[in-house]
PDB file of C-alpha atoms and ligand atoms in Angstrom:
ATOM      1  CA  MET A 135      -9.233   7.576  16.132  1.00 60.00           C
ATOM      2  CA  GLY A 136     -11.141   4.499  14.742  1.00 78.00           C
ATOM      3  CA  SER A 137     -10.497   0.945  15.771  1.00 95.00           C
ATOM      4  CA  LEU A 138      -7.105  -0.845  15.107  1.00 97.00           C
ATOM      5  CA  VAL A 139      -6.830  -2.412  11.668  1.00 98.00           C
ATOM      6  CA  VAL A 140      -3.200  -3.494  11.966  1.00 98.00           C
ATOM      7  CA  VAL A 141      -1.664  -4.953  15.164  1.00 98.00           C
ATOM      8  CA  ALA A 142       1.671  -6.386  14.854  1.00 98.00           C
ATOM      9  CA  ARG A 143       3.737  -7.766  17.824  1.00 98.00           C
ATOM     10  CA  GLY A 144       7.372  -8.944  17.972  1.00 98.00           C
ATOM     11  CA  LEU A 145       7.603  -9.491  14.259  1.00 98.00           C
ATOM     12  CA  SER A 146      10.816 -10.758  12.918  1.00 98.00           C
ATOM     13  CA  LYS A 147      12.243 -11.957   9.654  1.00 98.00           C
ATOM     14  CA  ARG A 148      15.697 -13.119   8.661  1.00 98.00           C
ATOM     15  CA  PHE A 149      17.160 -13.762   5.284  1.00 97.00           C
ATOM     16  CA  GLY A 150      20.296 -15.766   5.606  1.00 95.00           C
ATOM     17  CA  GLY A 151      22.701 -13.587   7.635  1.00 94.00           C
ATOM     18  CA  VAL A 152      20.513 -10.606   7.446  1.00 96.00           C
ATOM     19  CA  GLN A 153      18.004  -9.713  10.137  1.00 97.00           C
ATOM     20  CA  ALA A 154      15.602  -7.721   7.997  1.00 98.00           C
ATOM     21  CA  VAL A 155      13.014  -7.063  10.742  1.00 98.00           C
ATOM     22  CA  ARG A 156      13.556  -7.252  14.525  1.00 98.00           C
ATOM     23  CA  GLU A 157      10.891  -7.702  16.970  1.00 98.00           C
ATOM     24  CA  ALA A 158       8.603  -5.062  15.295  1.00 98.00           C
ATOM     25  CA  ASP A 159       5.631  -3.699  17.115  1.00 98.00           C
ATOM     26  CA  LEU A 160       3.072  -1.605  15.132  1.00 98.00           C
ATOM     27  CA  GLU A 161      -0.410  -0.462  15.146  1.00 98.00           C
ATOM     28  CA  VAL A 162      -2.401   1.255  12.359  1.00 98.00           C
ATOM     29  CA  ALA A 163      -5.934   2.618  13.130  1.00 98.00           C
ATOM     30  CA  GLU A 164      -8.818   3.082  10.810  1.00 98.00           C
ATOM     31  CA  GLY A 165      -8.402   6.353   8.969  1.00 98.00           C
ATOM     32  CA  GLU A 166      -4.784   6.690  10.106  1.00 98.00           C
ATOM     33  CA  LEU A 167      -1.802   7.221   7.840  1.00 98.00           C
ATOM     34  CA  VAL A 168       1.454   5.763   9.400  1.00 98.00           C
ATOM     35  CA  LEU A 169       4.561   6.687   7.601  1.00 98.00           C
ATOM     36  CA  LEU A 170       7.359   4.135   7.744  1.00 98.00           C
ATOM     37  CA  LEU A 171      10.497   6.131   7.094  1.00 98.00           C
ATOM     38  CA  GLY A 172      13.918   4.486   6.595  1.00 97.00           C
ATOM     39  CA  ARG A 173      16.924   4.247   4.353  1.00 96.00           C
ATOM     40  CA  SER A 174      17.415   1.559   1.700  1.00 95.00           C
ATOM     41  CA  GLY A 175      17.793  -1.703   3.155  1.00 96.00           C
ATOM     42  CA  ALA A 176      16.269  -0.787   6.481  1.00 98.00           C
ATOM     43  CA  GLY A 177      13.616  -3.583   6.031  1.00 98.00           C
ATOM     44  CA  LYS A 178      10.530  -1.350   5.092  1.00 98.00           C
ATOM     45  CA  SER A 179       9.397  -3.898   2.139  1.00 98.00           C
ATOM     46  CA  THR A 180      10.093  -6.915   4.303  1.00 98.00           C
ATOM     47  CA  LEU A 181       7.722  -5.517   7.070  1.00 98.00           C
ATOM     48  CA  LEU A 182       5.085  -4.607   4.563  1.00 98.00           C
ATOM     49  CA  SER A 183       5.166  -8.164   3.001  1.00 98.00           C
ATOM     50  CA  LEU A 184       4.715  -9.682   6.405  1.00 98.00           C
ATOM     51  CA  ILE A 185       1.761  -7.454   7.338  1.00 98.00           C
ATOM     52  CA  GLY A 186       0.189  -7.802   3.918  1.00 98.00           C
ATOM     53  CA  GLY A 187       0.471 -11.576   3.657  1.00 97.00           C
ATOM     54  CA  LEU A 188       3.091 -11.874   0.887  1.00 97.00           C
ATOM     55  CA  ASP A 189       5.589 -13.465   3.369  1.00 97.00           C
ATOM     56  CA  ARG A 190       5.575 -15.064   6.760  1.00 97.00           C
ATOM     57  CA  PRO A 191       7.490 -14.074   9.812  1.00 98.00           C
ATOM     58  CA  ASP A 192      10.031 -16.212  11.648  1.00 98.00           C
ATOM     59  CA  ALA A 193       8.437 -15.089  14.903  1.00 98.00           C
ATOM     60  CA  GLY A 194       5.766 -12.699  16.186  1.00 98.00           C
ATOM     61  CA  THR A 195       2.091 -12.190  15.323  1.00 98.00           C
ATOM     62  CA  VAL A 196       0.207  -9.757  13.133  1.00 98.00           C
ATOM     63  CA  THR A 197      -3.638  -9.329  12.599  1.00 98.00           C
ATOM     64  CA  VAL A 198      -5.149  -7.209   9.810  1.00 98.00           C
ATOM     65  CA  ALA A 199      -8.834  -6.417  10.277  1.00 98.00           C
ATOM     66  CA  GLY A 200      -8.897  -9.236  13.063  1.00 97.00           C
ATOM     67  CA  GLN A 201      -7.427 -11.854  10.670  1.00 98.00           C
ATOM     68  CA  GLU A 202      -4.132 -13.633  11.950  1.00 98.00           C
ATOM     69  CA  VAL A 203      -2.173 -13.062   8.522  1.00 98.00           C
ATOM     70  CA  PRO A 204       0.538 -15.617   9.004  1.00 97.00           C
ATOM     71  CA  ALA A 205      -2.070 -18.402   9.691  1.00 97.00           C
ATOM     72  CA  LEU A 206      -3.950 -17.628   6.444  1.00 98.00           C
ATOM     73  CA  ARG A 207      -3.612 -20.484   3.914  1.00 97.00           C
ATOM     74  CA  GLY A 208      -5.226 -21.251   0.538  1.00 96.00           C
ATOM     75  CA  ALA A 209      -8.579 -19.670  -0.233  1.00 96.00           C
ATOM     76  CA  ASP A 210      -8.582 -17.667   2.943  1.00 97.00           C
ATOM     77  CA  LEU A 211      -5.099 -16.169   1.895  1.00 97.00           C
ATOM     78  CA  ASP A 212      -6.456 -15.507  -1.618  1.00 93.00           C
ATOM     79  CA  ARG A 213      -9.435 -13.677  -0.208  1.00 93.00           C
ATOM     80  CA  PHE A 214      -7.229 -11.622   2.171  1.00 96.00           C
ATOM     81  CA  LEU A 215      -4.892 -10.648  -0.684  1.00 94.00           C
ATOM     82  CA  GLN A 216      -7.878  -9.822  -2.944  1.00 90.00           C
ATOM     83  CA  LYS A 217     -10.037  -7.928  -0.461  1.00 92.00           C
ATOM     84  CA  THR A 218      -8.565  -7.051   2.663  1.00 97.00           C
ATOM     85  CA  VAL A 219      -5.373  -5.220   1.592  1.00 97.00           C
ATOM     86  CA  GLY A 220      -4.621  -3.210  -1.357  1.00 96.00           C
ATOM     87  CA  TRP A 221      -0.979  -2.416  -2.713  1.00 96.00           C
ATOM     88  CA  VAL A 222       0.651   0.315  -4.313  1.00 95.00           C
ATOM     89  CA  PHE A 223       4.301  -0.224  -5.322  1.00 94.00           C
ATOM     90  CA  GLN A 224       7.047   2.032  -6.857  1.00 91.00           C
ATOM     91  CA  THR A 225       6.010   0.972 -10.384  1.00 91.00           C
ATOM     92  CA  SER A 226       2.370   0.979 -11.138  1.00 91.00           C
ATOM     93  CA  GLY A 227       2.268  -2.541 -12.574  1.00 93.00           C
ATOM     94  CA  LEU A 228      -0.552  -1.568 -14.945  1.00 96.00           C
ATOM     95  CA  LEU A 229      -1.194  -3.929 -17.939  1.00 96.00           C
ATOM     96  CA  PRO A 230       0.120  -1.605 -20.715  1.00 95.00           C
ATOM     97  CA  LEU A 231      -2.521  -2.711 -23.421  1.00 96.00           C
ATOM     98  CA  LEU A 232      -5.614  -2.321 -21.216  1.00 97.00           C
ATOM     99  CA  THR A 233      -7.191   1.090 -20.765  1.00 98.00           C
ATOM    100  CA  ALA A 234      -6.867   2.876 -17.411  1.00 98.00           C
ATOM    101  CA  ALA A 235     -10.633   1.832 -16.696  1.00 98.00           C
ATOM    102  CA  GLU A 236      -9.983  -1.795 -17.697  1.00 98.00           C
ATOM    103  CA  ASN A 237      -6.900  -1.883 -15.388  1.00 97.00           C
ATOM    104  CA  VAL A 238      -8.914  -0.566 -12.502  1.00 97.00           C
ATOM    105  CA  SER A 239     -12.090  -2.684 -13.044  1.00 97.00           C
ATOM    106  CA  LEU A 240     -10.011  -5.804 -13.313  1.00 96.00           C
ATOM    107  CA  ALA A 241      -9.471  -5.587  -9.459  1.00 93.00           C
ATOM    108  CA  LEU A 242     -13.291  -5.931  -9.087  1.00 94.00           C
ATOM    109  CA  ARG A 243     -13.645  -8.641 -11.847  1.00 95.00           C
ATOM    110  CA  LEU A 244     -11.180 -10.734 -10.032  1.00 90.00           C
ATOM    111  CA  MET A 245     -13.456 -10.524  -6.978  1.00 88.00           C
ATOM    112  CA  GLY A 246     -16.262 -11.838  -9.168  1.00 91.00           C
ATOM    113  CA  LYS A 247     -18.160  -8.396  -9.768  1.00 94.00           C
ATOM    114  CA  PRO A 248     -19.973  -8.523 -13.108  1.00 97.00           C
ATOM    115  CA  GLU A 249     -18.359  -6.303 -16.025  1.00 97.00           C
ATOM    116  CA  GLY A 250     -20.811  -3.485 -16.226  1.00 97.00           C
ATOM    117  CA  PRO A 251     -20.760  -2.570 -12.453  1.00 97.00           C
ATOM    118  CA  ALA A 252     -17.116  -3.126 -12.241  1.00 97.00           C
ATOM    119  CA  MET A 253     -16.617  -0.742 -15.140  1.00 98.00           C
ATOM    120  CA  GLN A 254     -18.911   1.825 -13.646  1.00 97.00           C
ATOM    121  CA  ALA A 255     -17.019   1.775 -10.321  1.00 97.00           C
ATOM    122  CA  ALA A 256     -13.716   2.000 -12.089  1.00 97.00           C
ATOM    123  CA  LEU A 257     -14.876   5.237 -13.849  1.00 97.00           C
ATOM    124  CA  THR A 258     -15.880   6.619 -10.544  1.00 96.00           C
ATOM    125  CA  ALA A 259     -12.622   5.627  -8.953  1.00 95.00           C
ATOM    126  CA  LEU A 260     -10.633   7.271 -11.756  1.00 96.00           C
ATOM    127  CA  ASP A 261     -12.499  10.496 -11.444  1.00 94.00           C
ATOM    128  CA  SER A 262     -11.776  10.486  -7.687  1.00 91.00           C
ATOM    129  CA  VAL A 263      -8.022  10.546  -8.580  1.00 92.00           C
ATOM    130  CA  GLY A 264      -8.537  13.169 -11.175  1.00 93.00           C
ATOM    131  CA  LEU A 265      -8.151  10.968 -14.198  1.00 95.00           C
ATOM    132  CA  ALA A 266     -11.777  10.916 -15.607  1.00 96.00           C
ATOM    133  CA  ALA A 267     -10.442  12.374 -18.937  1.00 96.00           C
ATOM    134  CA  ARG A 268      -7.718   9.511 -19.168  1.00 97.00           C
ATOM    135  CA  ALA A 269     -10.054   6.568 -18.514  1.00 98.00           C
ATOM    136  CA  GLN A 270      -9.782   5.229 -22.158  1.00 98.00           C
ATOM    137  CA  HIS A 271      -6.095   5.701 -22.465  1.00 98.00           C
ATOM    138  CA  ARG A 272      -3.938   2.513 -22.378  1.00 97.00           C
ATOM    139  CA  GLY A 273      -1.534   2.020 -19.576  1.00 95.00           C
ATOM    140  CA  ASN A 274       1.266   2.672 -21.915  1.00 94.00           C
ATOM    141  CA  GLU A 275      -0.127   5.909 -22.981  1.00 96.00           C
ATOM    142  CA  LEU A 276      -0.129   7.471 -19.497  1.00 96.00           C
ATOM    143  CA  SER A 277       2.602   9.440 -17.804  1.00 95.00           C
ATOM    144  CA  GLY A 278       4.341   8.020 -14.720  1.00 93.00           C
ATOM    145  CA  GLY A 279       2.377  10.140 -12.347  1.00 93.00           C
ATOM    146  CA  GLU A 280      -0.925   9.257 -14.139  1.00 95.00           C
ATOM    147  CA  GLN A 281      -0.060   5.494 -13.938  1.00 95.00           C
ATOM    148  CA  GLN A 282       0.564   5.905 -10.111  1.00 94.00           C
ATOM    149  CA  ARG A 283      -2.910   7.472  -9.830  1.00 94.00           C
ATOM    150  CA  VAL A 284      -4.397   4.677 -11.677  1.00 96.00           C
ATOM    151  CA  ALA A 285      -2.513   2.314  -9.341  1.00 96.00           C
ATOM    152  CA  VAL A 286      -3.980   4.002  -6.295  1.00 95.00           C
ATOM    153  CA  ALA A 287      -7.561   3.914  -7.820  1.00 95.00           C
ATOM    154  CA  ARG A 288      -7.060   0.183  -8.551  1.00 96.00           C
ATOM    155  CA  ALA A 289      -5.910  -0.410  -4.864  1.00 95.00           C
ATOM    156  CA  LEU A 290      -8.791   1.616  -3.344  1.00 94.00           C
ATOM    157  CA  ILE A 291     -11.626   0.316  -5.543  1.00 95.00           C
ATOM    158  CA  LYS A 292     -11.739  -2.856  -3.473  1.00 92.00           C
ATOM    159  CA  ALA A 293     -12.377  -0.677  -0.383  1.00 93.00           C
ATOM    160  CA  PRO A 294      -9.607  -2.554   1.444  1.00 96.00           C
ATOM    161  CA  HIS A 295      -9.197  -2.306   5.205  1.00 97.00           C
ATOM    162  CA  LEU A 296      -5.646  -1.582   4.697  1.00 98.00           C
ATOM    163  CA  LEU A 297      -3.547   0.148   1.965  1.00 98.00           C
ATOM    164  CA  LEU A 298       0.065  -0.649   1.774  1.00 98.00           C
ATOM    165  CA  ALA A 299       2.182   1.661  -0.222  1.00 97.00           C
ATOM    166  CA  ASP A 300       5.739   0.881  -0.789  1.00 97.00           C
ATOM    167  CA  GLU A 301       7.597   3.836  -2.198  1.00 96.00           C
ATOM    168  CA  PRO A 302       4.796   4.819  -4.421  1.00 95.00           C
ATOM    169  CA  THR A 303       6.440   8.256  -5.143  1.00 94.00           C
ATOM    170  CA  ALA A 304      10.095   7.169  -5.612  1.00 92.00           C
ATOM    171  CA  GLN A 305      10.061   7.537  -9.341  1.00 89.00           C
ATOM    172  CA  LEU A 306       8.021  10.842  -9.450  1.00 91.00           C
ATOM    173  CA  ASP A 307       9.077  14.414  -9.536  1.00 91.00           C
ATOM    174  CA  THR A 308       8.428  16.320  -6.331  1.00 93.00           C
ATOM    175  CA  GLU A 309       5.282  17.942  -7.501  1.00 91.00           C
ATOM    176  CA  THR A 310       3.733  14.711  -8.831  1.00 91.00           C
ATOM    177  CA  ALA A 311       4.933  12.917  -5.768  1.00 93.00           C
ATOM    178  CA  ARG A 312       3.017  15.455  -3.724  1.00 94.00           C
ATOM    179  CA  SER A 313      -0.124  14.814  -5.666  1.00 93.00           C
ATOM    180  CA  ILE A 314       0.185  11.071  -4.875  1.00 94.00           C
ATOM    181  CA  MET A 315       0.688  11.737  -1.184  1.00 95.00           C
ATOM    182  CA  ALA A 316      -2.311  14.057  -1.193  1.00 95.00           C
ATOM    183  CA  LEU A 317      -4.421  11.040  -2.656  1.00 95.00           C
ATOM    184  CA  LEU A 318      -3.194   8.776   0.135  1.00 96.00           C
ATOM    185  CA  ARG A 319      -4.178  11.424   2.652  1.00 97.00           C
ATOM    186  CA  GLU A 320      -7.674  11.700   1.100  1.00 96.00           C
ATOM    187  CA  ALA A 321      -8.025   7.876   1.328  1.00 96.00           C
ATOM    188  CA  ALA A 322      -6.980   7.839   4.997  1.00 97.00           C
ATOM    189  CA  ASP A 323      -9.552  10.763   5.565  1.00 97.00           C
ATOM    190  CA  SER A 324     -12.116   8.545   4.109  1.00 95.00           C
ATOM    191  CA  GLY A 325     -11.330   5.819   6.634  1.00 96.00           C
ATOM    192  CA  THR A 326      -8.727   3.618   5.024  1.00 97.00           C
ATOM    193  CA  ALA A 327      -5.863   2.619   7.244  1.00 98.00           C
ATOM    194  CA  ILE A 328      -2.599   3.306   5.374  1.00 98.00           C
ATOM    195  CA  LEU A 329       0.972   2.316   5.958  1.00 98.00           C
ATOM    196  CA  PHE A 330       3.198   4.240   3.670  1.00 98.00           C
ATOM    197  CA  ALA A 331       6.929   3.172   3.407  1.00 98.00           C
ATOM    198  CA  THR A 332       9.455   5.794   1.944  1.00 97.00           C
ATOM    199  CA  HIS A 333      12.748   7.463   2.487  1.00 95.00           C
ATOM    200  CA  ASP A 334      11.336  10.843   1.550  1.00 95.00           C
ATOM    201  CA  GLU A 335      11.100  12.999   4.624  1.00 95.00           C
ATOM    202  CA  SER A 336       8.660  15.374   2.818  1.00 95.00           C
ATOM    203  CA  ALA A 337       6.003  12.588   3.216  1.00 97.00           C
ATOM    204  CA  THR A 338       5.881  13.336   6.914  1.00 97.00           C
ATOM    205  CA  GLU A 339       3.519  16.333   5.952  1.00 96.00           C
ATOM    206  CA  VAL A 340       0.644  13.855   5.234  1.00 97.00           C
ATOM    207  CA  ALA A 341       1.302  11.638   8.027  1.00 98.00           C
ATOM    208  CA  ASP A 342      -0.634  11.207  11.172  1.00 98.00           C
ATOM    209  CA  ARG A 343       2.239   9.263  12.772  1.00 97.00           C
ATOM    210  CA  VAL A 344       5.820   8.495  11.911  1.00 97.00           C
ATOM    211  CA  VAL A 345       7.736   5.455  12.646  1.00 98.00           C
ATOM    212  CA  ARG A 346      11.395   5.203  11.672  1.00 98.00           C
ATOM    213  CA  MET A 347      13.010   1.984  10.763  1.00 98.00           C
ATOM    214  CA  GLU A 348      16.823   1.357  10.783  1.00 97.00           C
ATOM    215  CA  ASP A 349      18.524  -2.074  10.335  1.00 97.00           C
ATOM    216  CA  GLY A 350      15.172  -3.746  10.919  1.00 98.00           C
ATOM    217  CA  VAL A 351      14.391  -1.954  14.148  1.00 98.00           C
ATOM    218  CA  LEU A 352      11.318   0.330  14.655  1.00 98.00           C
ATOM    219  CA  SER A 353      11.270   3.468  16.642  1.00 93.00           C
ATOM    220  CA  ALA A 354       8.218   5.773  17.278  1.00 81.00           C
ATOM    221  CA  SER A 355       8.901   9.378  16.481  1.00 70.00           C
ATOM    222  CA  VAL A 356       6.664  12.362  17.029  1.00 56.00           C
ATOM    223  CA  GLY A 357       3.491  12.975  14.939  1.00 53.00           C
ATOM    224  CA  SER A 358       3.713  15.707  12.417  1.00 51.00           C
ATOM    225  CA  ARG A 359       0.355  16.894  11.458  1.00 59.00           C
TER     226      ARG A 359
HETATM  227  N1  ATP B 655      14.203 -12.279  -0.494  1.00 70.19           N
HETATM  228  C1  ATP B 655      15.209 -11.791   0.228  1.00 70.19           C
HETATM  229  N2  ATP B 655      16.214 -12.669   0.395  1.00 70.19           N
HETATM  230  C2  ATP B 655      17.399 -12.279   0.923  1.00 70.19           C
HETATM  231  N3  ATP B 655      17.651 -10.988   1.489  1.00 70.19           N
HETATM  232  C3  ATP B 655      16.508 -10.188   1.414  1.00 70.19           C
HETATM  233  C4  ATP B 655      15.347 -10.495   0.807  1.00 70.19           C
HETATM  234  N4  ATP B 655      14.530  -9.581   0.878  1.00 70.19           N
HETATM  235  C5  ATP B 655      15.176  -8.413   1.516  1.00 70.19           C
HETATM  236  N5  ATP B 655      16.342  -8.951   1.916  1.00 70.19           N
HETATM  237  C6  ATP B 655      17.364  -8.023   2.667  1.00 70.19           C
HETATM  238  O1  ATP B 655      16.782  -7.612   3.892  1.00 70.19           O
HETATM  239  C7  ATP B 655      17.168  -6.323   4.020  1.00 70.19           C
HETATM  240  C8  ATP B 655      16.012  -5.308   4.139  1.00 70.19           C
HETATM  241  O2  ATP B 655      15.322  -5.277   2.726  1.00 70.19           O
HETATM  242  P1  ATP B 655      14.020  -4.518   2.419  1.00 70.19           P
HETATM  243  O3  ATP B 655      13.813  -4.763   0.919  1.00 70.19           O
HETATM  244  O4  ATP B 655      13.078  -4.839   3.444  1.00 70.19           O
HETATM  245  O5  ATP B 655      14.725  -3.132   2.680  1.00 70.19           O
HETATM  246  P2  ATP B 655      13.788  -1.627   2.277  1.00 70.19           P
HETATM  247  O6  ATP B 655      13.940  -0.649   3.568  1.00 70.19           O
HETATM  248  O7  ATP B 655      12.586  -2.061   1.675  1.00 70.19           O
HETATM  249  O8  ATP B 655      14.906  -1.022   1.182  1.00 70.19           O
HETATM  250  P3  ATP B 655      14.454  -0.063  -0.069  1.00 70.19           P
HETATM  251  O9  ATP B 655      14.247   1.283   0.441  1.00 70.19           O
HETATM  252  O10 ATP B 655      15.808  -0.188  -0.968  1.00 70.19           O
HETATM  253  O11 ATP B 655      13.504  -0.712  -0.761  1.00 70.19           O
HETATM  254  C9  ATP B 655      18.185  -6.015   3.028  1.00 70.19           C
HETATM  255  O12 ATP B 655      19.432  -6.226   3.573  1.00 70.19           O
HETATM  256  C10 ATP B 655      17.939  -6.975   1.928  1.00 70.19           C
HETATM  257  O13 ATP B 655      18.928  -7.220   1.178  1.00 70.19           O
HETATM  258 MG1   MG B 656      11.845  -1.453  -0.287  1.00 70.19          MG
END
C-alpha cells in the first residue's frame, strides 16, 4: 500500500440539531479504493465535503496530500479544489452545449493549460473511459452512463491525489453502474486514492476496504477483495 493521502482524525460536523458526522477517523492510501457505505442521511456527503474542502468541520483535523484542509483559504483553497481533489457526483454536471471533449478539457483550461494540449489530453482521457467515439457529442447528446464516464474522465484528467465519488452510480442501471465502478477500480489501480460513497452493497466488489457509516458514526468492516 502506498503512502497515506487522507488522514482524518475526530472530524465532527453538526447542522442545527443534527450531528451529521461524529468524531470520524479515516485514512485512505495512494491507490486504495475505500467504500463509504451507509443509508440516506448517514452523513456520507457531509464527510466527503469536509475532506474535499467544500465545508469546514466543527472539530477534528483532516489532511489531504499533506495539506491541512480546514486551514486552507483563498488562493490555496482554490488550488486545492482545482488540483488536489477530483469529484464525481450523482449527476454528471456536464455543460450540455459543450462537447464531451470540451467538458473534459475545461478542467485543464481552468488550471491554466493551453487549449491545444488540454484538448489533446481530454481526447486521451475520453479514450481511457471508452468514449473516444463520443468525444464530439454534446453533453445533452450522451446517455446518463456516458455522461458519468465523461465526468470520471473530467475528474481524473487533473491527476488528483484524491478522487471523491458521491453516489456516482445512483441514477444508473445495474450494468452501467458496474462499468463506472470498474473505471474507479482502474483509477485506483493506477495510483489514485478514492473515497466512494454509496448505499449500493454491490460496490463492495471493487473496494479494497469498506467503512460503514450510520448516524454520522464510522465503523470499519472487513475488506472484500
Ligand atoms: N447544509 C445542511 N444543513 C442542514 N442539515 C444538513 C445539511 N447537510 C446535511 N444535513 C443533514 O445532515 C445529515 C447527513 O446528511 P448527508 O447529506 O451527509 O447524508 P448522506 O449519507 O449523504 O445521505 P444520502 O445518501 O441521502 O445522500 C442529514 O440528516 C441531513 O439532513
Ligand atoms: Mg449524500
